[in-house]
PDB file of C-alpha atoms in Angstrom:
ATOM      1  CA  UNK A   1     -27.119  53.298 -17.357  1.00  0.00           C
ATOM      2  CA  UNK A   2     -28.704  50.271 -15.412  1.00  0.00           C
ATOM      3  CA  UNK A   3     -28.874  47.069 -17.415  1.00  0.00           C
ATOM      4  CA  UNK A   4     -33.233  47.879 -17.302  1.00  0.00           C
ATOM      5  CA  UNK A   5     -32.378  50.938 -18.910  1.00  0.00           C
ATOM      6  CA  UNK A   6     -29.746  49.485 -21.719  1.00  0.00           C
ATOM      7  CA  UNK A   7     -32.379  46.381 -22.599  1.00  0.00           C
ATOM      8  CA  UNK A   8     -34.903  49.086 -23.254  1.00  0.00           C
ATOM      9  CA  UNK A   9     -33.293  51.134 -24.928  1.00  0.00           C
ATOM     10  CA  UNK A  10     -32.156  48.314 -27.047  1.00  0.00           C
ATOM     11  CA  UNK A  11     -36.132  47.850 -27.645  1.00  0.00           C
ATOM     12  CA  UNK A  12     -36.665  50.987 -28.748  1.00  0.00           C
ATOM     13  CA  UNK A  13     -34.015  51.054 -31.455  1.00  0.00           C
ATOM     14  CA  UNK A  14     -34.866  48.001 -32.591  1.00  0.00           C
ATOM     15  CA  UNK A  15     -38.516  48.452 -32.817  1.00  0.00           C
ATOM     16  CA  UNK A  16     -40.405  47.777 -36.190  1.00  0.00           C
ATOM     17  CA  UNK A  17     -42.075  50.070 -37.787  1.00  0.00           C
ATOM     18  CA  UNK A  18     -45.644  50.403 -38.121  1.00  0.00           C
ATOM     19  CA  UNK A  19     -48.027  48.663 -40.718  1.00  0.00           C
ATOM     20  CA  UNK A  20     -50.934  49.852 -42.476  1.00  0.00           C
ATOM     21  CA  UNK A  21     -54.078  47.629 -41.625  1.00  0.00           C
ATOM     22  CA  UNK A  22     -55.669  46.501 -44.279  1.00  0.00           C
ATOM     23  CA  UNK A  23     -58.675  48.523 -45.524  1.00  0.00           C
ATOM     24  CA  UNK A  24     -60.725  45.647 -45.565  1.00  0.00           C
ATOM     25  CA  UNK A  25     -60.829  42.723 -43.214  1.00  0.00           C
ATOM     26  CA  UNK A  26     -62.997  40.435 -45.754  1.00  0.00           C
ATOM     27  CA  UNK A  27     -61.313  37.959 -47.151  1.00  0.00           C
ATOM     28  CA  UNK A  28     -62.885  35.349 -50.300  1.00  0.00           C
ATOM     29  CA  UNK A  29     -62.247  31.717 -49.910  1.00  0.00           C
ATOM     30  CA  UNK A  30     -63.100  31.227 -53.384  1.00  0.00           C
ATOM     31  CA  UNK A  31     -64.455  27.366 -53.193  1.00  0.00           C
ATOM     32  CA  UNK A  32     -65.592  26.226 -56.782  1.00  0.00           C
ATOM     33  CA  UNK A  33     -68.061  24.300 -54.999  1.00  0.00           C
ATOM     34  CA  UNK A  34     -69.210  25.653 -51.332  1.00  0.00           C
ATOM     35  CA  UNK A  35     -71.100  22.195 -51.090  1.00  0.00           C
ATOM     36  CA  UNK A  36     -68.364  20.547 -51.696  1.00  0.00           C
ATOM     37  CA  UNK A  37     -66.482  22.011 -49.797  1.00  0.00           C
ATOM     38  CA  UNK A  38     -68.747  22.110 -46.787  1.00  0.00           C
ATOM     39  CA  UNK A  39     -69.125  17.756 -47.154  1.00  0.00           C
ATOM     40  CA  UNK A  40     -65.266  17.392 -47.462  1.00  0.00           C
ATOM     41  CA  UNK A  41     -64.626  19.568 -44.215  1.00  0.00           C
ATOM     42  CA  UNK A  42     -67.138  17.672 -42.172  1.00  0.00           C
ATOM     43  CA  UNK A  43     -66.011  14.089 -43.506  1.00  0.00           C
ATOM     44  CA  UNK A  44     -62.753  15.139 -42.150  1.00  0.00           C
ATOM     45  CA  UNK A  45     -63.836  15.702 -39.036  1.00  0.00           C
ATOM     46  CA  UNK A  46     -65.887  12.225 -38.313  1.00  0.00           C
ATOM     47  CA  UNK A  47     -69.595  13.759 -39.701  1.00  0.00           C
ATOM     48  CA  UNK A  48     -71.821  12.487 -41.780  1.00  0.00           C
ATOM     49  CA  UNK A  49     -73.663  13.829 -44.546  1.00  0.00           C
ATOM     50  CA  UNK A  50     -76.806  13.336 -46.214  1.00  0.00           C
ATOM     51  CA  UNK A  51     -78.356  14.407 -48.532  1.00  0.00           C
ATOM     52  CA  UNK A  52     -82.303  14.412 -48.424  1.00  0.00           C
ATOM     53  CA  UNK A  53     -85.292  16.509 -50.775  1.00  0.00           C
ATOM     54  CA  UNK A  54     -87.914  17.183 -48.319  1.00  0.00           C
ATOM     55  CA  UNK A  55     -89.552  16.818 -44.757  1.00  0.00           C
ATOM     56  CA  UNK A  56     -91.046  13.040 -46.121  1.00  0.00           C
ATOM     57  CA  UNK A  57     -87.271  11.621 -47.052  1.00  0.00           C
ATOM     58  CA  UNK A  58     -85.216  13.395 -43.676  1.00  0.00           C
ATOM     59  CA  UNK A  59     -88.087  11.361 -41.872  1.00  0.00           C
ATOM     60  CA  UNK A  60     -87.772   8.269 -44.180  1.00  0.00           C
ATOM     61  CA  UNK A  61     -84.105   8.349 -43.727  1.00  0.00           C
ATOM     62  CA  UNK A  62     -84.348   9.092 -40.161  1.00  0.00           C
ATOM     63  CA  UNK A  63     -86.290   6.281 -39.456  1.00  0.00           C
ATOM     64  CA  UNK A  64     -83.607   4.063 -41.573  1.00  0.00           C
ATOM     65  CA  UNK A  65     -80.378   5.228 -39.655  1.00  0.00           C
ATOM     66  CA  UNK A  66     -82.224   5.444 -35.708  1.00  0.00           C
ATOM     67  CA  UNK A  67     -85.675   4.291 -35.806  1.00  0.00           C
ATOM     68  CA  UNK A  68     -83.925   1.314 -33.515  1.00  0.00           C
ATOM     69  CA  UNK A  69     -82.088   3.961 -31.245  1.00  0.00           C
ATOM     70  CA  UNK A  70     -84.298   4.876 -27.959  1.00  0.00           C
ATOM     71  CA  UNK A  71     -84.834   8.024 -26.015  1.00  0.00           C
ATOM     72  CA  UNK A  72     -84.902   9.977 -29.841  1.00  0.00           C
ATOM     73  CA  UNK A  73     -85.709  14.277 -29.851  1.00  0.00           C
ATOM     74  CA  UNK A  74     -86.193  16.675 -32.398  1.00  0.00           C
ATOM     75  CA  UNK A  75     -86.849  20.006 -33.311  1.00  0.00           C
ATOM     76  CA  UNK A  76     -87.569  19.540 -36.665  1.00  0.00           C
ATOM     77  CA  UNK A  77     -91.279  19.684 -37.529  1.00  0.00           C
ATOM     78  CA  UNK A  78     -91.369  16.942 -40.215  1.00  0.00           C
ATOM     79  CA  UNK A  79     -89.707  14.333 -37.315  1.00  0.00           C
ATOM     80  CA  UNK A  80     -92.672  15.367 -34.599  1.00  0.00           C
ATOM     81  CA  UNK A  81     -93.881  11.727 -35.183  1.00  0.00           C
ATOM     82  CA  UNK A  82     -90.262  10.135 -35.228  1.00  0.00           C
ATOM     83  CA  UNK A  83     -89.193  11.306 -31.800  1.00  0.00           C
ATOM     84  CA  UNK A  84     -90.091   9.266 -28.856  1.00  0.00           C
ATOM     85  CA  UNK A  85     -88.568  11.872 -26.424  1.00  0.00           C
ATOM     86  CA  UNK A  86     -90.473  14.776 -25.593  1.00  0.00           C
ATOM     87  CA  UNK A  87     -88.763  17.934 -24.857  1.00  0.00           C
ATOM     88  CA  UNK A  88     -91.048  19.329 -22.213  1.00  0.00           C
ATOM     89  CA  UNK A  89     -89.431  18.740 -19.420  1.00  0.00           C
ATOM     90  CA  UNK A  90     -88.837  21.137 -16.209  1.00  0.00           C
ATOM     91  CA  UNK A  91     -85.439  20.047 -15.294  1.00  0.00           C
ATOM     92  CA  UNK A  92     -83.001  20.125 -18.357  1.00  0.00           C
ATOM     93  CA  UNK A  93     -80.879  17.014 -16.582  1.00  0.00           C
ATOM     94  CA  UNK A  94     -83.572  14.901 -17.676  1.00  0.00           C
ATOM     95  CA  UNK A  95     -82.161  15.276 -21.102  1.00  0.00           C
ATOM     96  CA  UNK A  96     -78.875  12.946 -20.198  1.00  0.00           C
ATOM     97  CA  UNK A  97     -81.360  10.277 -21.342  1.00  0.00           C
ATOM     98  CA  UNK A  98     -81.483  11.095 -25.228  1.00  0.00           C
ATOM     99  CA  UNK A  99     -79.771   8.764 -27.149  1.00  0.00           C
ATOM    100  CA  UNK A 100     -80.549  10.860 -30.574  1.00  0.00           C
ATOM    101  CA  UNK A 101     -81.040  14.229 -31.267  1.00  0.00           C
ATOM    102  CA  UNK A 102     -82.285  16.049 -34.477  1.00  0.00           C
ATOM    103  CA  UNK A 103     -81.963  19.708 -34.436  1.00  0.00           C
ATOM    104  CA  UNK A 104     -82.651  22.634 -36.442  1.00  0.00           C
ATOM    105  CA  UNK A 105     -79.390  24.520 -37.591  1.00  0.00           C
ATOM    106  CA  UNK A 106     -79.562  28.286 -39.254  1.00  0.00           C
ATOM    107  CA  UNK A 107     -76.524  27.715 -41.759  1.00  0.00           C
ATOM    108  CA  UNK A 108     -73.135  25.733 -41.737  1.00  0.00           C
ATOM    109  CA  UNK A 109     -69.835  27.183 -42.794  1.00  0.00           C
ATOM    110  CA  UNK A 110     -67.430  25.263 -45.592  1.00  0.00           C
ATOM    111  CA  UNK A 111     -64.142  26.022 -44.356  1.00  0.00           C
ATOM    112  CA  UNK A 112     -64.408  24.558 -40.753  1.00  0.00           C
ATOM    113  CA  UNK A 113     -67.566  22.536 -41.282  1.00  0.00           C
ATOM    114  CA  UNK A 114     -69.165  24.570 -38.318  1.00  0.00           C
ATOM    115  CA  UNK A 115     -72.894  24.629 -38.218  1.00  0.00           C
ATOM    116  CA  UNK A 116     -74.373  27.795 -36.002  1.00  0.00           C
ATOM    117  CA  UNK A 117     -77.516  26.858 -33.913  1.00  0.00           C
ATOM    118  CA  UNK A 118     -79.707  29.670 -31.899  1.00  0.00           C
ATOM    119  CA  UNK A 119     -82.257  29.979 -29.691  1.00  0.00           C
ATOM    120  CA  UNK A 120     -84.622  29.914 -32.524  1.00  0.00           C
ATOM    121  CA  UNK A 121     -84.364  26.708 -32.647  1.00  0.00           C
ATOM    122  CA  UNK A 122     -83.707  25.297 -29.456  1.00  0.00           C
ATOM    123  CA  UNK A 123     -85.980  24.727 -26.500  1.00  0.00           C
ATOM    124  CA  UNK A 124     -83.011  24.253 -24.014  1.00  0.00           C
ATOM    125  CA  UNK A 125     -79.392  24.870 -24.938  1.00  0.00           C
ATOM    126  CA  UNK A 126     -78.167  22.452 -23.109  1.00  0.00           C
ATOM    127  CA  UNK A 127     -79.397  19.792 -26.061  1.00  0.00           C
ATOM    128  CA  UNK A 128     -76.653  19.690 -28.244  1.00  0.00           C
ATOM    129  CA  UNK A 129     -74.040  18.931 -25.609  1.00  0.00           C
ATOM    130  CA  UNK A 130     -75.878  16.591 -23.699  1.00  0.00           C
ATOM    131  CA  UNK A 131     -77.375  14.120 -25.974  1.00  0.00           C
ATOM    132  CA  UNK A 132     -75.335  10.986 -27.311  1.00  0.00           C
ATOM    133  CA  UNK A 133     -75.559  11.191 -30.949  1.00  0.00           C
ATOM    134  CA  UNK A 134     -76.624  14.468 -32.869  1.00  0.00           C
ATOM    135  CA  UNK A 135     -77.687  15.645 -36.368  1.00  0.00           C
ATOM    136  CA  UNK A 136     -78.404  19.051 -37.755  1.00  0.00           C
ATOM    137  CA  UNK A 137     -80.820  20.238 -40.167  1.00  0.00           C
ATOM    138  CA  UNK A 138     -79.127  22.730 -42.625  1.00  0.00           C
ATOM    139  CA  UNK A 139     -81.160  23.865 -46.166  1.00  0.00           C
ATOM    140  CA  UNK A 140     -78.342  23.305 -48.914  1.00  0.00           C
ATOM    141  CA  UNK A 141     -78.823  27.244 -49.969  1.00  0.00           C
ATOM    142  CA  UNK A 142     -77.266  27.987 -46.153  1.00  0.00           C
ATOM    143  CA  UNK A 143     -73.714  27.121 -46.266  1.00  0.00           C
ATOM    144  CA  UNK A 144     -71.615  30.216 -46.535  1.00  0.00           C
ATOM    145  CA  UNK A 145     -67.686  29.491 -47.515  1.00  0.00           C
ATOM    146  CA  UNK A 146     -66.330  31.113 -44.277  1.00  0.00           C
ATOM    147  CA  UNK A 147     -66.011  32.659 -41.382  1.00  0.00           C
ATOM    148  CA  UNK A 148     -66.393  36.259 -43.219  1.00  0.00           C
ATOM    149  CA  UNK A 149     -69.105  35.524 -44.481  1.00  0.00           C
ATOM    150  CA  UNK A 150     -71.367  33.626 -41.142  1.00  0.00           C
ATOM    151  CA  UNK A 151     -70.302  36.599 -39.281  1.00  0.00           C
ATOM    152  CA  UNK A 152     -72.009  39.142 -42.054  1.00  0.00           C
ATOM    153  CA  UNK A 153     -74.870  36.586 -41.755  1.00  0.00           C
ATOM    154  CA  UNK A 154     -74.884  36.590 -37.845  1.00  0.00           C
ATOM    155  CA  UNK A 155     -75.831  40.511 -37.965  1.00  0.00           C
ATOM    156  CA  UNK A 156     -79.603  39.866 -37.605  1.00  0.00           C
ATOM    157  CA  UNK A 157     -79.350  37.022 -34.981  1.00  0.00           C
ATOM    158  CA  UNK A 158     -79.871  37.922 -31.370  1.00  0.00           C
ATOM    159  CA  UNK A 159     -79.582  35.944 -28.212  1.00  0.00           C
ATOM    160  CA  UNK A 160     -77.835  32.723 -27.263  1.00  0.00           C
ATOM    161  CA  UNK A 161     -76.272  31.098 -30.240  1.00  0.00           C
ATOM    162  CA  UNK A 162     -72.857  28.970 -30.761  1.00  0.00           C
ATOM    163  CA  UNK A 163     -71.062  27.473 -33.448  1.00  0.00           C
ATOM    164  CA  UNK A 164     -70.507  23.527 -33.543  1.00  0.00           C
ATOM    165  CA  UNK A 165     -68.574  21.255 -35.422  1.00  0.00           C
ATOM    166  CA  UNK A 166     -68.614  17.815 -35.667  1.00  0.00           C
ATOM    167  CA  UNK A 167     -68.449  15.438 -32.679  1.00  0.00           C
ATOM    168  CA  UNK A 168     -66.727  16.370 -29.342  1.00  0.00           C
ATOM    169  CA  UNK A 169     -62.942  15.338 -29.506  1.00  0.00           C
ATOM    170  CA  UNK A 170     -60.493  15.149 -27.765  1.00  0.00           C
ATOM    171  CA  UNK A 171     -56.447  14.168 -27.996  1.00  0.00           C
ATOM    172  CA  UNK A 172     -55.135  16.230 -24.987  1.00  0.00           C
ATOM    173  CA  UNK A 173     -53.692  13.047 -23.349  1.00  0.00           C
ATOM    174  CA  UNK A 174     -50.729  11.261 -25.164  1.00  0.00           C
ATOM    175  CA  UNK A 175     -52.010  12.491 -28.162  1.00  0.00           C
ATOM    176  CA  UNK A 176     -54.882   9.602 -28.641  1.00  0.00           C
ATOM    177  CA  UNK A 177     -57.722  10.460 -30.697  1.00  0.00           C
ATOM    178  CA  UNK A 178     -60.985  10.344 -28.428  1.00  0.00           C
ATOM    179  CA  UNK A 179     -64.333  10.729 -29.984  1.00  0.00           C
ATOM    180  CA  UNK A 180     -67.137  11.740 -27.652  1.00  0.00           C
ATOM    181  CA  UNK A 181     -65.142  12.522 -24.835  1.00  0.00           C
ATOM    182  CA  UNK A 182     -67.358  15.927 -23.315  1.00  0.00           C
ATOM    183  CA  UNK A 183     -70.474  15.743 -26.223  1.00  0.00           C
ATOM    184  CA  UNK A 184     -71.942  14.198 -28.739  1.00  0.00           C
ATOM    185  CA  UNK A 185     -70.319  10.697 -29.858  1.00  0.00           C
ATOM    186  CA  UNK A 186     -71.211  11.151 -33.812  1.00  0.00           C
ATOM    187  CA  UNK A 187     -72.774  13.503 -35.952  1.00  0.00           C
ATOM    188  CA  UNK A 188     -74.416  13.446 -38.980  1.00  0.00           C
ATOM    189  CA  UNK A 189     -75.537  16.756 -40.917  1.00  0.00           C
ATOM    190  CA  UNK A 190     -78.987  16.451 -43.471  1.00  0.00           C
ATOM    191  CA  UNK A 191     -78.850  18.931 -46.357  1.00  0.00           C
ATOM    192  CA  UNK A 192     -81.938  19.352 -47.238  1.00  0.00           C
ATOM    193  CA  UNK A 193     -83.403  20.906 -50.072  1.00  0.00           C
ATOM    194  CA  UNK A 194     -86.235  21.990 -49.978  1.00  0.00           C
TER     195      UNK A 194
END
């Protein structure tokens, strides 16, 4: 017997024996407080959150945190007036100029802090990634507690859609935090509730 033959054979004596998969491949993450949850996840990962009623306050408090920022887009209906950035344009690389954009999010997750954005919502996909700064609109009755559960919710969507959280990072190089190294420099996320 060739040493080949011996290490396999070795394999094969040694080799564990099978496992039952689980019957289920849902598991609960239990928060006490999905909200909570969802705010502490994204403060841990350099986002912002705020909290806003309606259309009139997320433009109020809009205007309060960028109204000084140029080159501002939305897709948000209630910031229409607040953007000075339209998003008409032919060639998506005229979007490198936006300094600010405020997008439209289906539902954020509580264990990662991901928010998932679609097609439904976007006029080019390329928005997220190439502006400077970004914020997501997210009602405060669509955060589910995990992954489990956004993938259940994802069974309607169709098309292009990704999950995103927080602001690009990076520490690939000596281990040294950078923020806003391939995307978006900050992020804040508006709960809204209504």
């Amino acid at each position: 017997m060739g040493t080949r033959e011996m290490m396999l054979e070795k394999i094969r004596q040694n080799k564990p024996a099978a496992t039952q998969l689980p019957e289920s491949w849902y598991f609960d993450s239990e928060y006490a407080d999905t909200e909570a949850k969802f705010t502490e996840t994204l403060q841990a990962i350099f986002t912002q959150v705020v909290v806003v009623k309606n259309g009139e306050e997320l433009l109020e408090k809009a205007t309060e945190m960028f109204g000084d920022v140029v080159n501002r887009a939305s897709t948000v209906p209630a910031l229409a007036g607040w953007a000075d950035f339209s998003l008409q344009v032919a060639d998506p690389h005229e979007l490198e100029l936006i300094e600010m954009a405020i997008l439209e999010a289906d539902f954020g997750v509580a264990e990662n802090g991901a928010v998932w954005i679609s097609d439904q919502y976007l006029t080019h996909r390329v928005l997220p990634f190439i502006t400077q700064n970004l914020a997501f609109v997210i009602r405060r009755n669509a955060i589910v507690n995990n992954m489990h559960d956004a993938y259940l919710r994802l069974t309607d969507t169709t098309g292009w859609g990704c999950f995103i959280a927080g602001p690009s990072k990076t520490a690939d190089i000596e281990q040294s935090l950078v923020i806003g190294a391939h995307g978006a420099r900050s992020m804040v996320i508006f709960l809204l509730d209504s």
